[in-house]
C-alpha cells in the first residue's frame, strides 16, 4: 500500500478541503484564522530573532538559516490546525474550478480569512514584537530593512512576487495533502516554504506582521501596509488558485469529467 496519494487523488482531497473551508462556521473561521495569522507571524518573528543578530560577513548564509526557521509557522498551521489565506486560495480555488463553490463564496472566504489572519499577525507584531521589544532594540535594523524591502517594491513587482510566493506555498499545501503521516507531511511542505523565503517572494500574511512591526516602531505607516497588501493579495491569489489549483484541476480532473 502506498504511503502517499497520487496527484489525481490530491486534487480530490483539495476540492473536498475547499468545500469544507467555505462551509466552516464563522466562529471557527475567526479562531482558526487568528491562529494561522499568529503562527505565520511567530515564524517570521523567529526569523528576525535568528538572522538579526548574525554578522553581515556571513552574507547569504544568513538568509539560508532564516529560511530554515520560517517554515515552523506553516507547519503549525497545517499540522496543528488553522485557516491560512494562502492555503485557502489553492483549496477553495480548485473547488471553484470544479464548480463546487461559487465565486461569491470564494471571495467571502478569502476576505474573512484575510481579516482574521491580519488580527493574529497584528497581535504578535504588537504584543511580542513591540510591547516585549523582540523586533526592536538590537533587532530594529533587521526589522526595518525587511519591511522596507516589501514597502519599496512597486505595485507590479509586489504582485508578481506574490504570484511566485503562493505558487510555492500552495505547492507546500498540495504536497502536505499528498502525505499520509505527520513526518512525511512536514518534510513535503518544508522545502517549498523554505525556497520562497530564500528567494524573497512576498506572502500577504507574513507582510501583515513585518510591516506593522515597523509601524509600531515608528518606521512605517498604515498606508504603506495597505499599498503593499493589495498587490500581494492579488498575486498570492493568482499563484495559489491559478498556478496550482486550476492548473492541476484541468490536468487531473477536467479530462476525466469530459470523457
Short mmCIF file of C-alpha atoms in Angstrom, two decimals:
data_model
loop_
_atom_site.label_atom_id
_atom_site.label_comp_id
_atom_site.label_asym_id
_atom_site.label_seq_id
_atom_site.Cartn_x
_atom_site.Cartn_y
_atom_site.Cartn_z
CA UNK A 1 0.00 0.00 0.00
CA UNK A 2 1.34 3.43 -0.98
CA UNK A 3 2.15 5.86 1.80
CA UNK A 4 1.14 8.86 -0.30
CA UNK A 5 -1.72 9.99 -2.54
CA UNK A 6 -1.09 10.48 -6.26
CA UNK A 7 -1.79 13.90 -7.85
CA UNK A 8 -5.27 12.95 -9.08
CA UNK A 9 -6.17 11.84 -5.56
CA UNK A 10 -4.69 15.06 -4.12
CA UNK A 11 -6.91 17.03 -6.50
CA UNK A 12 -9.94 15.24 -4.99
CA UNK A 13 -8.70 15.91 -1.46
CA UNK A 14 -8.08 19.59 -2.26
CA UNK A 15 -11.56 20.03 -3.71
CA UNK A 16 -13.11 18.48 -0.60
CA UNK A 17 -10.95 20.72 1.61
CA UNK A 18 -12.07 23.78 -0.34
CA UNK A 19 -15.73 22.87 0.13
CA UNK A 20 -15.15 22.33 3.86
CA UNK A 21 -13.41 25.70 4.17
CA UNK A 22 -16.24 27.76 2.67
CA UNK A 23 -18.78 25.92 4.84
CA UNK A 24 -16.87 26.47 8.07
CA UNK A 25 -18.91 28.32 10.69
CA UNK A 26 -17.91 31.93 11.35
CA UNK A 27 -16.70 31.26 14.90
CA UNK A 28 -14.31 28.56 13.71
CA UNK A 29 -13.20 30.79 10.84
CA UNK A 30 -12.43 33.58 13.29
CA UNK A 31 -10.50 31.41 15.77
CA UNK A 32 -8.61 29.30 13.22
CA UNK A 33 -7.90 32.36 11.07
CA UNK A 34 -6.50 34.21 14.08
CA UNK A 35 -4.30 31.22 14.98
CA UNK A 36 -2.95 30.88 11.44
CA UNK A 37 -2.05 34.57 11.25
CA UNK A 38 -0.33 34.36 14.64
CA UNK A 39 1.56 31.17 13.69
CA UNK A 40 2.93 32.73 10.50
CA UNK A 41 3.90 35.84 12.47
CA UNK A 42 5.67 33.71 15.09
CA UNK A 43 7.65 32.02 12.33
CA UNK A 44 8.63 35.44 10.99
CA UNK A 45 9.45 36.68 14.50
CA UNK A 46 11.80 33.72 14.91
CA UNK A 47 13.35 34.59 11.52
CA UNK A 48 14.08 38.16 12.70
CA UNK A 49 15.47 37.00 16.04
CA UNK A 50 17.77 34.44 14.42
CA UNK A 51 19.03 36.50 11.48
CA UNK A 52 19.05 39.92 13.16
CA UNK A 53 21.97 39.05 15.40
CA UNK A 54 24.18 37.46 12.74
CA UNK A 55 27.33 39.22 11.45
CA UNK A 56 26.92 40.74 7.98
CA UNK A 57 30.09 38.91 6.88
CA UNK A 58 28.04 35.71 6.72
CA UNK A 59 26.32 37.06 3.61
CA UNK A 60 23.64 34.88 2.03
CA UNK A 61 24.14 32.21 4.70
CA UNK A 62 22.05 34.47 6.97
CA UNK A 63 19.09 34.13 4.62
CA UNK A 64 19.57 30.37 4.35
CA UNK A 65 19.48 29.95 8.13
CA UNK A 66 16.47 32.24 8.45
CA UNK A 67 14.65 30.35 5.70
CA UNK A 68 15.22 27.12 7.62
CA UNK A 69 13.45 28.64 10.65
CA UNK A 70 10.46 30.33 8.98
CA UNK A 71 8.53 27.16 7.92
CA UNK A 72 7.66 26.42 11.56
CA UNK A 73 4.70 28.78 11.15
CA UNK A 74 3.12 26.87 8.26
CA UNK A 75 3.92 23.55 9.95
CA UNK A 76 1.88 24.70 12.97
CA UNK A 77 -0.98 25.75 10.68
CA UNK A 78 -1.17 22.57 8.62
CA UNK A 79 -0.43 20.05 11.38
CA UNK A 80 -1.86 21.83 14.42
CA UNK A 81 -4.82 23.40 12.64
CA UNK A 82 -5.52 26.82 11.20
CA UNK A 83 -7.14 28.66 8.32
CA UNK A 84 -4.42 30.40 6.31
CA UNK A 85 -5.40 32.61 3.39
CA UNK A 86 -2.66 31.43 1.04
CA UNK A 87 -3.58 27.78 1.51
CA UNK A 88 -7.27 28.57 1.12
CA UNK A 89 -6.51 30.32 -2.16
CA UNK A 90 -5.45 26.96 -3.58
CA UNK A 91 -8.06 24.73 -1.93
CA UNK A 92 -11.07 27.00 -2.46
CA UNK A 93 -9.68 27.91 -5.89
CA UNK A 94 -9.68 24.30 -7.10
CA UNK A 95 -13.15 23.76 -5.60
CA UNK A 96 -14.31 26.78 -7.59
CA UNK A 97 -12.72 25.37 -10.77
CA UNK A 98 -14.63 22.15 -10.12
CA UNK A 99 -17.85 24.21 -9.83
CA UNK A 100 -18.36 23.03 -6.25
CA UNK A 101 -18.01 26.55 -4.81
CA UNK A 102 -19.47 29.82 -6.12
CA UNK A 103 -17.31 32.88 -6.84
CA UNK A 104 -19.13 34.78 -4.09
CA UNK A 105 -18.34 32.02 -1.57
CA UNK A 106 -14.72 32.03 -2.70
CA UNK A 107 -14.35 35.78 -2.22
CA UNK A 108 -16.21 35.72 1.10
CA UNK A 109 -13.84 33.05 2.41
CA UNK A 110 -10.70 34.80 1.19
CA UNK A 111 -11.70 38.19 2.63
CA UNK A 112 -12.83 36.83 6.00
CA UNK A 113 -9.71 34.70 6.42
CA UNK A 114 -7.53 37.64 5.34
CA UNK A 115 -9.09 39.74 8.11
CA UNK A 116 -8.72 37.11 10.83
CA UNK A 117 -5.16 36.30 9.69
CA UNK A 118 -4.45 40.02 9.98
CA UNK A 119 -5.70 40.09 13.58
CA UNK A 120 -3.45 37.18 14.51
CA UNK A 121 -0.40 38.70 12.81
CA UNK A 122 -1.12 42.11 14.36
CA UNK A 123 -1.40 40.55 17.82
CA UNK A 124 2.10 39.06 17.53
CA UNK A 125 3.53 42.23 15.97
CA UNK A 126 2.25 44.44 18.78
CA UNK A 127 2.47 42.33 21.92
CA UNK A 128 5.55 40.25 21.15
CA UNK A 129 7.31 42.44 18.61
CA UNK A 130 6.64 45.89 20.10
CA UNK A 131 5.48 45.52 23.72
CA UNK A 132 8.17 42.94 24.52
CA UNK A 133 10.55 44.65 22.09
CA UNK A 134 11.50 41.42 20.33
CA UNK A 135 11.82 43.07 16.90
CA UNK A 136 13.19 46.35 18.21
CA UNK A 137 16.37 47.35 20.03
CA UNK A 138 19.29 45.40 18.55
CA UNK A 139 16.90 43.81 16.04
CA UNK A 140 15.28 47.01 14.78
CA UNK A 141 17.67 47.42 11.83
CA UNK A 142 16.74 43.96 10.53
CA UNK A 143 13.03 44.63 11.05
CA UNK A 144 13.15 47.94 9.17
CA UNK A 145 15.29 46.58 6.35
CA UNK A 146 12.97 43.60 5.90
CA UNK A 147 9.81 45.74 5.98
CA UNK A 148 11.29 48.28 3.56
CA UNK A 149 12.14 45.55 1.09
CA UNK A 150 8.39 44.91 0.87
CA UNK A 151 7.25 48.55 1.03
CA UNK A 152 9.72 49.81 -1.59
CA UNK A 153 8.65 47.41 -4.36
CA UNK A 154 6.26 48.77 -7.00
CA UNK A 155 2.67 47.57 -7.38
CA UNK A 156 3.55 45.20 -10.22
CA UNK A 157 6.72 43.96 -8.52
CA UNK A 158 4.71 43.14 -5.39
CA UNK A 159 2.02 41.42 -7.46
CA UNK A 160 4.49 39.26 -9.41
CA UNK A 161 6.41 38.48 -6.22
CA UNK A 162 3.09 37.44 -4.66
CA UNK A 163 2.49 35.02 -7.54
CA UNK A 164 5.86 33.38 -7.01
CA UNK A 165 5.30 33.15 -3.27
CA UNK A 166 1.97 31.41 -3.37
CA UNK A 167 2.93 29.18 -6.25
CA UNK A 168 5.41 27.69 -3.77
CA UNK A 169 3.28 27.93 -0.62
CA UNK A 170 0.25 26.41 -2.36
CA UNK A 171 2.53 23.61 -3.58
CA UNK A 172 3.58 23.10 0.04
CA UNK A 173 -0.11 22.67 0.97
CA UNK A 174 -0.68 20.39 -2.05
CA UNK A 175 2.28 18.19 -1.08
CA UNK A 176 1.08 18.17 2.53
CA UNK A 177 -2.25 16.78 1.33
CA UNK A 178 -0.37 14.07 -0.60
CA UNK A 179 1.27 12.59 2.52
CA UNK A 180 -0.38 10.17 4.91
CA UNK A 181 1.74 10.55 8.06
CA UNK A 182 2.83 13.62 10.02
CA UNK A 183 6.58 13.28 9.37
CA UNK A 184 6.01 13.00 5.62
CA UNK A 185 3.63 15.97 5.68
CA UNK A 186 6.23 18.15 7.40
CA UNK A 187 9.02 17.07 5.06
CA UNK A 188 6.84 17.57 1.98
CA UNK A 189 5.82 21.12 2.87
CA UNK A 190 9.15 22.23 4.32
CA UNK A 191 11.24 22.76 1.17
CA UNK A 192 8.77 24.83 -0.92
CA UNK A 193 8.25 27.20 2.02
CA UNK A 194 11.98 27.44 2.67
CA UNK A 195 12.62 28.22 -1.01
CA UNK A 196 10.02 31.03 -1.13
CA UNK A 197 11.78 32.68 1.82
CA UNK A 198 15.21 32.17 0.26
CA UNK A 199 14.09 33.84 -2.96
CA UNK A 200 12.43 36.71 -1.08
CA UNK A 201 8.92 36.38 -2.52
CA UNK A 202 6.09 38.23 -0.74
CA UNK A 203 3.47 36.49 1.40
CA UNK A 204 0.48 38.69 2.30
CA UNK A 205 0.03 37.29 5.84
CA UNK A 206 3.76 37.44 6.62
CA UNK A 207 3.79 41.05 5.39
CA UNK A 208 0.90 41.81 7.75
CA UNK A 209 3.33 41.01 10.55
CA UNK A 210 6.59 42.59 9.42
CA UNK A 211 5.18 45.91 8.15
CA UNK A 212 3.07 46.55 11.30
CA UNK A 213 6.18 45.62 13.34
CA UNK A 214 7.94 48.52 11.59
CA UNK A 215 4.84 50.73 12.04
CA UNK A 216 4.78 50.15 15.80
CA UNK A 217 8.46 51.10 15.88
CA UNK A 218 7.62 54.38 14.12
CA UNK A 219 9.39 53.44 10.89
CA UNK A 220 6.44 52.86 8.51
CA UNK A 221 2.80 53.88 8.03
CA UNK A 222 -0.55 52.11 7.71
CA UNK A 223 -0.75 53.46 4.16
CA UNK A 224 2.48 51.58 3.42
CA UNK A 225 0.76 48.41 4.62
CA UNK A 226 -2.37 48.98 2.50
CA UNK A 227 -0.32 49.78 -0.61
CA UNK A 228 1.58 46.51 -0.15
CA UNK A 229 -1.25 44.21 0.88
CA UNK A 230 -3.43 44.91 -2.18
CA UNK A 231 -0.97 43.79 -4.90
CA UNK A 232 0.46 40.93 -2.81
CA UNK A 233 -3.07 39.67 -2.09
CA UNK A 234 -3.84 39.66 -5.82
CA UNK A 235 -0.54 37.97 -6.64
CA UNK A 236 -0.96 35.34 -3.94
CA UNK A 237 -4.45 34.63 -5.27
CA UNK A 238 -3.16 34.08 -8.79
CA UNK A 239 -0.25 31.93 -7.57
CA UNK A 240 -2.43 29.68 -5.43
CA UNK A 241 -5.71 29.48 -7.33
CA UNK A 242 -4.43 29.61 -10.91
CA UNK A 243 -0.86 28.28 -10.95
CA UNK A 244 -1.66 25.40 -8.60
CA UNK A 245 -5.40 24.85 -8.09
CA UNK A 246 -6.76 25.46 -11.59
CA UNK A 247 -3.80 24.02 -13.50
CA UNK A 248 -3.94 20.79 -11.51
CA UNK A 249 -7.72 20.65 -11.80
CA UNK A 250 -7.55 20.88 -15.59
CA UNK A 251 -4.65 18.41 -15.64
CA UNK A 252 -6.12 15.70 -13.41
CA UNK A 253 -9.87 16.19 -13.10
CA UNK A 254 -11.29 18.06 -16.08
CA UNK A 255 -10.15 15.49 -18.65
CA UNK A 256 -11.77 12.66 -16.68
CA UNK A 257 -15.06 14.57 -16.40
CA UNK A 258 -15.01 15.31 -20.14
CA UNK A 259 -14.66 11.64 -21.16
#
